Coordinates of C-alpha atoms in Angstrom, one line a residue:
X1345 CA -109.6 -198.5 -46.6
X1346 CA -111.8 -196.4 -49.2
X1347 CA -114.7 -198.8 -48.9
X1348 CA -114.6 -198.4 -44.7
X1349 CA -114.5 -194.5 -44.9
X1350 CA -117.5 -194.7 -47.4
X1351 CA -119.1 -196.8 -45.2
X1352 CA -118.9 -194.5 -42.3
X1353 CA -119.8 -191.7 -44.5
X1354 CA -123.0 -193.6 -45.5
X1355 CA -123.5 -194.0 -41.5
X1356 CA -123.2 -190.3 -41.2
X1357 CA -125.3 -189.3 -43.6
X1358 CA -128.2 -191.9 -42.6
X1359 CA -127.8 -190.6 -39.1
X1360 CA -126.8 -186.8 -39.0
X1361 CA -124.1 -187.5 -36.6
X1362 CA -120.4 -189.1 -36.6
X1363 CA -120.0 -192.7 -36.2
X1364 CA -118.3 -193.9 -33.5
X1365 CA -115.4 -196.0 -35.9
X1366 CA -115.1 -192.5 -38.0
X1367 CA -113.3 -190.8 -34.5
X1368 CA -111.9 -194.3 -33.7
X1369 CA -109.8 -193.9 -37.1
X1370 CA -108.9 -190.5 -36.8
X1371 CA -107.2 -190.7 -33.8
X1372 CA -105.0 -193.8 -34.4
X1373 CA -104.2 -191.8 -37.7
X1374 CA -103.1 -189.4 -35.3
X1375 CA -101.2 -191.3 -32.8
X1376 CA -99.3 -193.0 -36.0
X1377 CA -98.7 -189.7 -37.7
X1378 CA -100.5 -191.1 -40.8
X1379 CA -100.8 -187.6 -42.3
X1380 CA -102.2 -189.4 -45.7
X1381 CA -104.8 -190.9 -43.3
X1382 CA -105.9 -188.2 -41.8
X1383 CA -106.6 -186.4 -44.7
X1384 CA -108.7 -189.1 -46.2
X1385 CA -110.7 -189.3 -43.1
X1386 CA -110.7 -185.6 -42.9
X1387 CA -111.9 -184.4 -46.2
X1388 CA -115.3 -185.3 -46.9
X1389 CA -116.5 -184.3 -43.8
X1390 CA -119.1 -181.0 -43.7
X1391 CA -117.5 -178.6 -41.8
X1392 CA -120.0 -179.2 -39.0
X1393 CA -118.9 -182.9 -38.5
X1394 CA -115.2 -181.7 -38.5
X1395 CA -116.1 -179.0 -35.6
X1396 CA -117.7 -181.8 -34.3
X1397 CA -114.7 -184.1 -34.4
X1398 CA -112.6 -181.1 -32.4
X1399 CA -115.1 -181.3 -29.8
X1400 CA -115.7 -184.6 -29.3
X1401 CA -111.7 -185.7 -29.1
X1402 CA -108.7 -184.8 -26.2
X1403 CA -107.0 -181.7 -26.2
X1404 CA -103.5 -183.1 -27.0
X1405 CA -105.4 -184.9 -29.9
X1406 CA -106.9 -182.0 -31.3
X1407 CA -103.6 -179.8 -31.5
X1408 CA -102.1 -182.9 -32.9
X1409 CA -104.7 -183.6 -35.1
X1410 CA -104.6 -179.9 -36.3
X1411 CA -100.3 -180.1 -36.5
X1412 CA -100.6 -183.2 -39.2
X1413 CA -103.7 -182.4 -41.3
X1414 CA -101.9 -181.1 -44.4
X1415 CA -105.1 -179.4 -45.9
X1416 CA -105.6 -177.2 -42.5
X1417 CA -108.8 -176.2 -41.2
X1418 CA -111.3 -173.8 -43.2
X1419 CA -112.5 -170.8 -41.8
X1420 CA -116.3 -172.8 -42.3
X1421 CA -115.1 -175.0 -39.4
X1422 CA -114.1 -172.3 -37.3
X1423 CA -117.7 -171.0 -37.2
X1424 CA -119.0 -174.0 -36.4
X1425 CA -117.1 -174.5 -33.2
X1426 CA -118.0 -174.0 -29.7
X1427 CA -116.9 -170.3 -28.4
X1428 CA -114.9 -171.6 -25.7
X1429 CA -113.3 -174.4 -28.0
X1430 CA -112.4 -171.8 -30.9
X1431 CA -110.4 -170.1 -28.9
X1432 CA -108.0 -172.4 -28.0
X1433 CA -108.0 -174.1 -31.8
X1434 CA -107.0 -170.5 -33.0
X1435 CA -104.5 -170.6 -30.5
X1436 CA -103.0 -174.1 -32.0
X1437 CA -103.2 -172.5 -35.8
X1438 CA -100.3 -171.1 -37.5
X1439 CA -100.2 -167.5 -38.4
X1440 CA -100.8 -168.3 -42.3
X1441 CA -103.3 -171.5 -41.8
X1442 CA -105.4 -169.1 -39.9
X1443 CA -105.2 -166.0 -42.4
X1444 CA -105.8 -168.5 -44.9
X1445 CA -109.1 -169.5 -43.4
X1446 CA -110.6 -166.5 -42.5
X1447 CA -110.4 -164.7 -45.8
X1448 CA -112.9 -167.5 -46.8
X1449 CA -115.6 -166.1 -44.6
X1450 CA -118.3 -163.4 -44.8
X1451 CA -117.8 -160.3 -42.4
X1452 CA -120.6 -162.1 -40.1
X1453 CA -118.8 -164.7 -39.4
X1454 CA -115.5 -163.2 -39.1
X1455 CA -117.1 -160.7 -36.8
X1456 CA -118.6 -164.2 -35.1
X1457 CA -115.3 -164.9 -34.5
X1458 CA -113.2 -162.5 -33.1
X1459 CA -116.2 -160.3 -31.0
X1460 CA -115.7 -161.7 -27.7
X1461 CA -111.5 -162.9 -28.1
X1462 CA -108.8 -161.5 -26.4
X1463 CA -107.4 -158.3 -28.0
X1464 CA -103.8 -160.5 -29.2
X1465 CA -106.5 -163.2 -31.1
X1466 CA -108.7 -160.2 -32.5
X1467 CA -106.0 -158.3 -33.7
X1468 CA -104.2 -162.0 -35.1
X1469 CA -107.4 -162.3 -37.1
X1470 CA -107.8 -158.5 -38.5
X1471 CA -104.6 -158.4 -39.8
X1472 CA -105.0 -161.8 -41.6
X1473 CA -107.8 -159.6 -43.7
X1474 CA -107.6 -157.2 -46.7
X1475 CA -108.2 -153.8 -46.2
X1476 CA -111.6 -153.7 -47.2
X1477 CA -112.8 -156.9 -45.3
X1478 CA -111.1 -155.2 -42.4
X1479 CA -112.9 -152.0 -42.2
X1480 CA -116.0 -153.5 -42.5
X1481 CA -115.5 -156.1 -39.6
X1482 CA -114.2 -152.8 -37.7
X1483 CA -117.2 -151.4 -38.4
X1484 CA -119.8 -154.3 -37.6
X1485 CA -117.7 -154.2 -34.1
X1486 CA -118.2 -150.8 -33.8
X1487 CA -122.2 -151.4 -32.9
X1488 CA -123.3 -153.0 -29.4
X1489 CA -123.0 -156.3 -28.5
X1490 CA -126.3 -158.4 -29.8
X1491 CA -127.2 -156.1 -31.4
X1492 CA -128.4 -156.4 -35.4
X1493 CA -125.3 -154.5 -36.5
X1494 CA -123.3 -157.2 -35.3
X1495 CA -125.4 -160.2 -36.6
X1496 CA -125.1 -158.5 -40.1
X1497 CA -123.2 -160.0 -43.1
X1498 CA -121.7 -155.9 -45.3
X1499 CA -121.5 -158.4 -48.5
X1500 CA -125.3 -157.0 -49.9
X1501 CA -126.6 -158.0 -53.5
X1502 CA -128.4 -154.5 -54.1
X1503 CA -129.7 -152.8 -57.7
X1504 CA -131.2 -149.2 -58.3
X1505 CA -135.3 -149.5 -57.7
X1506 CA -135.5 -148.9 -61.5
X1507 CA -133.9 -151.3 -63.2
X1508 CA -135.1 -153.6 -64.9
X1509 CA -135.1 -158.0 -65.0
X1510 CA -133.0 -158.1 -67.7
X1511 CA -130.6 -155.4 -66.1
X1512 CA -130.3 -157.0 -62.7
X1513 CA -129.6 -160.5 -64.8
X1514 CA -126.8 -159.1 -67.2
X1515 CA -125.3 -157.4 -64.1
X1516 CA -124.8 -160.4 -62.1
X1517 CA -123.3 -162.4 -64.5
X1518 CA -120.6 -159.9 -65.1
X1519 CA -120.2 -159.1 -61.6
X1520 CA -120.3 -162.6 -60.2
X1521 CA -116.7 -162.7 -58.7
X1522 CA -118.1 -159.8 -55.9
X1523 CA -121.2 -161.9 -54.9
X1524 CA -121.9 -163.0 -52.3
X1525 CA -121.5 -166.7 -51.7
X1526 CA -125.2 -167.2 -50.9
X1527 CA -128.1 -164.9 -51.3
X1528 CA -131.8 -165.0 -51.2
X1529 CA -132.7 -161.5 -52.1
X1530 CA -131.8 -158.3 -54.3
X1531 CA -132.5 -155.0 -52.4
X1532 CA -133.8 -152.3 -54.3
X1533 CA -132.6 -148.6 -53.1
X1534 CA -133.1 -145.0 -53.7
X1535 CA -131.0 -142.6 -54.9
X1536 CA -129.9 -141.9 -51.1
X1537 CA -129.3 -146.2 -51.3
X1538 CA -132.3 -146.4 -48.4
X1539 CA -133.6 -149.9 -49.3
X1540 CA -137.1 -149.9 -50.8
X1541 CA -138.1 -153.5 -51.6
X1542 CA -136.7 -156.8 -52.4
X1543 CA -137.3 -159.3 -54.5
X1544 CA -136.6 -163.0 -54.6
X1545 CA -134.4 -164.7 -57.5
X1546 CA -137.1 -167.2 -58.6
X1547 CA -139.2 -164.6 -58.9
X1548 CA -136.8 -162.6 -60.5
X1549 CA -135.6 -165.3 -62.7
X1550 CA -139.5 -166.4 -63.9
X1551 CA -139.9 -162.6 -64.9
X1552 CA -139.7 -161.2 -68.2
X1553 CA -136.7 -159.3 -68.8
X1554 CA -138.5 -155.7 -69.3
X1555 CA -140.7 -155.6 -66.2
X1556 CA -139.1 -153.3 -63.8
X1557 CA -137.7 -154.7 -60.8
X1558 CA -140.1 -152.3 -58.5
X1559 CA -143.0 -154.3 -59.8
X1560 CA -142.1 -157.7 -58.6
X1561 CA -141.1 -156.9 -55.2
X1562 CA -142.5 -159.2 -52.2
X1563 CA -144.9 -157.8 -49.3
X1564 CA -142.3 -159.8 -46.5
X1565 CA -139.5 -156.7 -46.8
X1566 CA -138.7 -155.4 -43.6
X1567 CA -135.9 -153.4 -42.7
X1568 CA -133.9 -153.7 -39.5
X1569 CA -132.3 -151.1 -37.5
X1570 CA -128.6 -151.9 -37.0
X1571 CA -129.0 -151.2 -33.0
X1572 CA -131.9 -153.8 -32.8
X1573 CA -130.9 -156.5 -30.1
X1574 CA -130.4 -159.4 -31.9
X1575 CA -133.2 -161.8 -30.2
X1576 CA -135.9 -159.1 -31.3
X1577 CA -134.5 -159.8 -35.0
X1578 CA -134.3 -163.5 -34.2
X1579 CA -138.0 -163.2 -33.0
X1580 CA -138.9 -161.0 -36.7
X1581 CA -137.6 -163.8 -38.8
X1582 CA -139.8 -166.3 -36.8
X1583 CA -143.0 -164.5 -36.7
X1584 CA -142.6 -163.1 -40.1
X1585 CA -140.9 -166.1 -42.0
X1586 CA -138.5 -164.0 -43.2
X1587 CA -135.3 -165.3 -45.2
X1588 CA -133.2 -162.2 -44.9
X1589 CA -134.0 -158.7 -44.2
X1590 CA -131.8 -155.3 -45.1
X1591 CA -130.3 -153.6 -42.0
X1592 CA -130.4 -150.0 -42.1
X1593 CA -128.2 -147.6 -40.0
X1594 CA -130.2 -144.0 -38.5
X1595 CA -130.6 -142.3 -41.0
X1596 CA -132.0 -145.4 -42.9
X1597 CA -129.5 -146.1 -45.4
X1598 CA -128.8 -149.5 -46.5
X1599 CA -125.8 -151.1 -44.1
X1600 CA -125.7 -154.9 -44.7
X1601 CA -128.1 -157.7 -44.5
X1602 CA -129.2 -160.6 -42.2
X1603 CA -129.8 -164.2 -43.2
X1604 CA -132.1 -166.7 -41.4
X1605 CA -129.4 -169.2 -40.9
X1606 CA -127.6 -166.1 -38.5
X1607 CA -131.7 -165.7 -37.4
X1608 CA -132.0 -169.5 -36.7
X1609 CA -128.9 -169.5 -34.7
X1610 CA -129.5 -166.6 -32.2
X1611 CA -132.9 -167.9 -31.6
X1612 CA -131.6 -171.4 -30.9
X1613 CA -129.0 -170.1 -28.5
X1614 CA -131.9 -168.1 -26.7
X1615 CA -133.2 -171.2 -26.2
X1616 CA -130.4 -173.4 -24.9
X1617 CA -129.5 -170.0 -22.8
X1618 CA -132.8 -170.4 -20.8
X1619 CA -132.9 -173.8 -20.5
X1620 CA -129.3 -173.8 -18.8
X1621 CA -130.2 -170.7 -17.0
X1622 CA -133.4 -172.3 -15.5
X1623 CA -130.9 -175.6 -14.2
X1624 CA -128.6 -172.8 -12.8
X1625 CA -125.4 -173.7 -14.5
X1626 CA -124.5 -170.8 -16.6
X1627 CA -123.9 -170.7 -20.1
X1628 CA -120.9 -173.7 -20.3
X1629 CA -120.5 -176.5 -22.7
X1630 CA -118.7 -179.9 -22.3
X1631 CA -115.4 -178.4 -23.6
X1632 CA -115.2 -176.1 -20.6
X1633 CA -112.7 -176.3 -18.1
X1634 CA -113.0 -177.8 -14.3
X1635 CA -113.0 -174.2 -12.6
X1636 CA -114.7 -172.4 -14.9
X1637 CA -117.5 -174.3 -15.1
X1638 CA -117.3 -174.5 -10.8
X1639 CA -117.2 -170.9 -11.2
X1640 CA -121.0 -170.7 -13.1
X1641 CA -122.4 -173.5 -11.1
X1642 CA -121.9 -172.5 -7.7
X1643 CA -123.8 -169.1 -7.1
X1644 CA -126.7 -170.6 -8.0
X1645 CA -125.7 -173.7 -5.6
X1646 CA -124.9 -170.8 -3.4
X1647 CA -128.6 -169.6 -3.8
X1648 CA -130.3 -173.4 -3.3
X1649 CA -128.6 -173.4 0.1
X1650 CA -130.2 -170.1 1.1
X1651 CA -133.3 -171.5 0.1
X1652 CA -133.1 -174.2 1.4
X1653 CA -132.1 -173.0 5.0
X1654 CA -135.4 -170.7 4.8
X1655 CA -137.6 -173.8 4.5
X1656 CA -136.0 -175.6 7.0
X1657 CA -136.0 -172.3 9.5
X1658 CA -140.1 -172.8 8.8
X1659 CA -139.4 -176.5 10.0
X1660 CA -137.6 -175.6 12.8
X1661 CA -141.1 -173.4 14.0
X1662 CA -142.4 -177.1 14.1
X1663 CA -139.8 -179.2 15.7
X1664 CA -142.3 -179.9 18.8
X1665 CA -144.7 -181.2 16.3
X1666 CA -142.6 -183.3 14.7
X1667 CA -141.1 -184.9 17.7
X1668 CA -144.7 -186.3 19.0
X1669 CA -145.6 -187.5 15.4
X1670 CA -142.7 -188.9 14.1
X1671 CA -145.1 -189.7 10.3
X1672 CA -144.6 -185.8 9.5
X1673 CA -141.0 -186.1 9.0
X1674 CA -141.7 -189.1 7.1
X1675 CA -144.5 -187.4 4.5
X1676 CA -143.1 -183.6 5.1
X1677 CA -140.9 -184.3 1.7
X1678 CA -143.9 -185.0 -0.2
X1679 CA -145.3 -182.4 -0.1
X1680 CA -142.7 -180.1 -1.1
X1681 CA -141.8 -182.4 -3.5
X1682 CA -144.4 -182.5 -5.8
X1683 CA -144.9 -178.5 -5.0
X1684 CA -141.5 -178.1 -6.6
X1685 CA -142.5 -180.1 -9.5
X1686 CA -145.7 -178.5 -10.2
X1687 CA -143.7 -175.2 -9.9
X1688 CA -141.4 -176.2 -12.4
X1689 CA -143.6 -176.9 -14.9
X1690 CA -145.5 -173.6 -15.0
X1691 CA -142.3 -171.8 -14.6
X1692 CA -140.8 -174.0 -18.2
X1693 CA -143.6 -172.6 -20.1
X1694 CA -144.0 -168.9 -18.7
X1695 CA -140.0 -168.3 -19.1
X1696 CA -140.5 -169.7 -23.1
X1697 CA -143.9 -167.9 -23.5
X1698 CA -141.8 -164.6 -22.5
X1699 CA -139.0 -165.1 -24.5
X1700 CA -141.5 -166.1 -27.7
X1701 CA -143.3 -163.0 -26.7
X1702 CA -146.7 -165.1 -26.6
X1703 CA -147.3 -164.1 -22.5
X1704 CA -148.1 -160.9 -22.9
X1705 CA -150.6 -158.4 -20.7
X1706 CA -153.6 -158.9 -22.7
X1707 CA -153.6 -162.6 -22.2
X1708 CA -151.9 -163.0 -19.1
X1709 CA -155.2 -163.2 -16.6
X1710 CA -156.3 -166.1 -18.4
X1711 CA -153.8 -167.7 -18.1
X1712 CA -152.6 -167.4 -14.5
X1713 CA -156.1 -168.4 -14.0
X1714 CA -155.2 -171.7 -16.4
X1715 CA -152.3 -172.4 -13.9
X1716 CA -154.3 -171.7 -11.0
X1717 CA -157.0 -174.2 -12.3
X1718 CA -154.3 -176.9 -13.2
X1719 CA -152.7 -176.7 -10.2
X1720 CA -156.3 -176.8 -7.9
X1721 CA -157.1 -180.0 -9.8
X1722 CA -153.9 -181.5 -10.1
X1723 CA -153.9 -180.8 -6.0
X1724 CA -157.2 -182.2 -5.3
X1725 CA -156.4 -185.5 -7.3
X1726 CA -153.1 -186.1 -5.6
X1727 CA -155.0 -184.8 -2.4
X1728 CA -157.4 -188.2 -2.8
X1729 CA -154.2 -190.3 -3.5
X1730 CA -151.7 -189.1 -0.3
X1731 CA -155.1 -189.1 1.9
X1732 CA -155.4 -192.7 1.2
X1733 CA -152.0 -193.2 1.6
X1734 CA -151.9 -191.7 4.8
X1735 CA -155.1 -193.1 6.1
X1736 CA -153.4 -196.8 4.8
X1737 CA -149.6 -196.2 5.7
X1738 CA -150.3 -194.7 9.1
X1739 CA -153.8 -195.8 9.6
X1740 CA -154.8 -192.1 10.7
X1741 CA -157.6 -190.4 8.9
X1742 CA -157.1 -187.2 10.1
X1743 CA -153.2 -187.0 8.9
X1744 CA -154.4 -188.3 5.5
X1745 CA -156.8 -185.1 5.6
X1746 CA -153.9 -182.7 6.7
X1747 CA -151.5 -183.8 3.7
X1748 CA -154.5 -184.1 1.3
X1749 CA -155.4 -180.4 2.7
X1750 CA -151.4 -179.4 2.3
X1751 CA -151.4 -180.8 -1.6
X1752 CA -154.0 -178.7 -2.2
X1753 CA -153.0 -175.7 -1.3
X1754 CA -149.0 -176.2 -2.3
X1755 CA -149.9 -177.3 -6.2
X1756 CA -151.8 -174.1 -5.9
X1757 CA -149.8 -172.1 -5.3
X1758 CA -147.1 -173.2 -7.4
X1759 CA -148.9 -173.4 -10.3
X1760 CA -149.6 -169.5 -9.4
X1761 CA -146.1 -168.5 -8.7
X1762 CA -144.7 -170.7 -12.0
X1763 CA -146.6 -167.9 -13.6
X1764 CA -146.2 -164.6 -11.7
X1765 CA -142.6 -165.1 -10.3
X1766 CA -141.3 -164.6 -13.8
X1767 CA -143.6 -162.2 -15.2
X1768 CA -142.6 -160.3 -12.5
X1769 CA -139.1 -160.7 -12.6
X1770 CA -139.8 -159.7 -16.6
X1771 CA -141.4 -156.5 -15.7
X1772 CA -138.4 -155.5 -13.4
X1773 CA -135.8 -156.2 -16.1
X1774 CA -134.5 -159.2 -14.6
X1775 CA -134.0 -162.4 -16.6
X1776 CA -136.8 -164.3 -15.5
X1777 CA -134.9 -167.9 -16.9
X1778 CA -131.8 -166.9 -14.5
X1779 CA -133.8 -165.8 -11.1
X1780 CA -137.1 -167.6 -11.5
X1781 CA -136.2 -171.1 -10.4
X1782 CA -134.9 -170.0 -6.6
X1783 CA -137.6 -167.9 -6.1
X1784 CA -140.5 -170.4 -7.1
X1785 CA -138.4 -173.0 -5.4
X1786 CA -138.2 -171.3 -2.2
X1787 CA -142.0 -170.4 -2.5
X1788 CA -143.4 -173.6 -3.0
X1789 CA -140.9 -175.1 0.1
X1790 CA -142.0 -172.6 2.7
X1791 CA -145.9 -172.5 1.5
X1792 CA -145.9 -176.6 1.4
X1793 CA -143.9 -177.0 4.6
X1794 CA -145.9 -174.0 6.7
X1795 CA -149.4 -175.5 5.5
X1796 CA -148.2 -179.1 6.4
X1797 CA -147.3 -178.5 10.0
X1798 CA -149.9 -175.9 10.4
X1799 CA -152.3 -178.2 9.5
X1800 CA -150.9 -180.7 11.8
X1801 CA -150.5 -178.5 14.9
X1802 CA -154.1 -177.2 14.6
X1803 CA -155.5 -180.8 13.9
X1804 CA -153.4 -183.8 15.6
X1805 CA -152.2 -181.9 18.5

């Protein structure tokens, strides 16, 4: 049995994800009680694969599988877990298993934890800390929401600005049981412990032991106010290539510190948050129930049918139209069709170029005039291709022209309101990733219906 979970540790490794024999094992383990089992299954795994596991399995399995592991879950895992998913493994967790693994965590992670629970869980997980761990989680939750105060980790490697190599060395080896687990940089500080530099350990370490640490600092050091919203910080660390940063409080004393791996994951959840805001369905994950994910889905289903009644009220201003030519009810989808499309696209990269801060007024003329020209040609190619097809399919030049005519103008104009729709929706303070799609939508369904009929009504009647 060794040789099979080293096998499908090997098939892990090679492929960054579990293997499908791996969950297979696990939960016969579990449905045979095998607590011996499931802890050899259980205990190689990286704490990402275990949260992984959880997700991945029932949710009769999971409290089962969390009731037999003798070894318990680490507070590592519990990071690593969906939001919605932690909740209800905390819930599962005796008192003592759940102390137990959140004393093993850094403030950020414990404050990662309990932010958004229930007071009864928050409170659960505060009292499982020692006084000082407490106080400082209290005081991470004490600044708003997304904000760099929250994102911070309080453990801080800091020295006096001048000390010296040597100094910095002696004191971390006799001080090493109150560092942190991981750390990239030493801050320096004043006398008032307002951070002045920092310097890297391989530097440090490559140093001679007399230089003074304020000689050997690196140009990267920028401190971050603790009210900063976290997706401006997210943004610093990615324009900057930062690897962690000192967060100051107002009057600019030293508060804590932020790591690239907290950086990395804001930004990525930026990310996923616009792409599930621009397909309307909220902020859920697969582990969310039935009605709560109904509950995100529908006003934005709720908004498509709005939409979508105000292009087919411009239909309805054609219904004579389309009675004596019955081919405009057969291309009329087309049209709108490809207008969505084409709407869609500009709208992807505006809502990323926002939130990457690379649209910004300087260069936003060029390009709404690079969307504008995409979107001409990309409507006068199509144009040749749906005249053809309606000169061919219908054997009537003239309603070839009026689609080729209605491409045109409907790729347009999409391209143009992919762009402005959510620069405008930016410069009002909206989200443009969670409004943008029924507006441009709606947009490129009146524009490509009204110029289809028109053109019809003006021409073939």
């Amino acid at each position: 049995m060794a040789d099979d979970t080293d096998d499908i540790l090997l098939e892990e490794k090679d492929g960054y994800a579990l293997d499908d024999s791996l969950r297979g094992q696990v939960r016969r383990a579990v449905l045979d009680d095998d607590v011996a089992a499931i802890d050899r299954l259980m205990e190689p795994l990286h704490p990402a694969d275990v949260a992984d596991l959880l997700e991945q399995i029932s949710a009769a399995e999971r409290e089962s599988l969390l009731q037999l592991w003798s070894t318990g879950i680490d507070g590592e895992v519990l990071s690593e877990l969906e939001e919605g998913l932690r909740e209800e493994v905390i819930a599962f967790l005796p008192s003592h298993v759940l102390a137990e693994a959140v004393r093993e965590l850094d403030s950020d992670d414990v404050v990662d934890l309990v932010e958004y629970m229930e007071d009864a869980q928050q409170a659960a997980i505060l009292d499982a800390l020692d006084e000082a761990d407490r106080a400082a989680v209290e005081e991470a939750l004490s600044y708003p929401e997304d904000s760099a105060g929250r994102l911070m980790q309080r453990e801080v490697v800091r020295a006096p600005e001048h000390w010296t190599v040597g100094e910095m060395i002696d004191h971390l080896r006799h001080h090493k049981a109150d560092l942190p687990e991981q750390f990239y940089h030493i801050i320096l500080v004043d006398p008032r412990m307002k951070p002045t530099g920092y310097i890297t350990l391989g530097r440090m370490l490559s140093t001679a032991r007399e230089v003074e640490l304020n000689q050997i600092t690196e140009d990267s050091f920028r401190p971050i106010p603790a009210t900063q919203p976290e997706e401006e910080v997210a943004y610093a660390f990615n324009q900057y290539h930062l690897i962690s940063a000192p967060v100051v409080d107002d009057d600019g004393r030293l508060v804590g510190v932020i790591t690239i791996d907290d950086a990395m994951i804001v930004q990525d959840a930026e990310a996923e948050e616009d792409i599930l805001r621009l397909a309307g369905v909220g902020e859920g994950g697969l582990n969310d129930r039935v009605l709560e994910t109904t509950k995100q889905r529908f006003p934005w289903l709720a908004v498509n049918l709005v939409t979508a009644i105000l292009a087919s009220l411009v239909i309805a201003q054609f219904e004579a139209a389309i009675a004596q030519i019955v081919a405009l009810a057969v291309l009329m989808p087309i049209v709108a069709s490809m207008g969505g499309n084409a709407g869609t696209q500009s709208l992807t990269v505006a809502v990323r170029a926002i939130a990457t801060k690379d649209l910004t007024r300087s260069n936003l003329m060029r390009v709404v005039l690079r969307e504008a020209g995409v979107g001409l040609i990309n409507g006068l190619i199509f144009a040749v291709v749906m005249g053809l097809v309606g000169l061919v399919w219908f054997g009537s030049p003239m309603l070839g022209g009026v689609i080729a005519a209605a491409m045109v103008i409907n790729l347009l104009v999409a391209g143009l309101a992919g762009i402005l729709v959510p620069v405008v929706l930016d410069r009002l303070g909206v989200d443009p990733a969670l409004a943008s799609g029924a507006f441009v939508t709606t947009v490129t369904d009146v524009v490509g219906f009204f110029a289809f009929l028109g053109f019809a009504v003006l021409l073939l009647i």
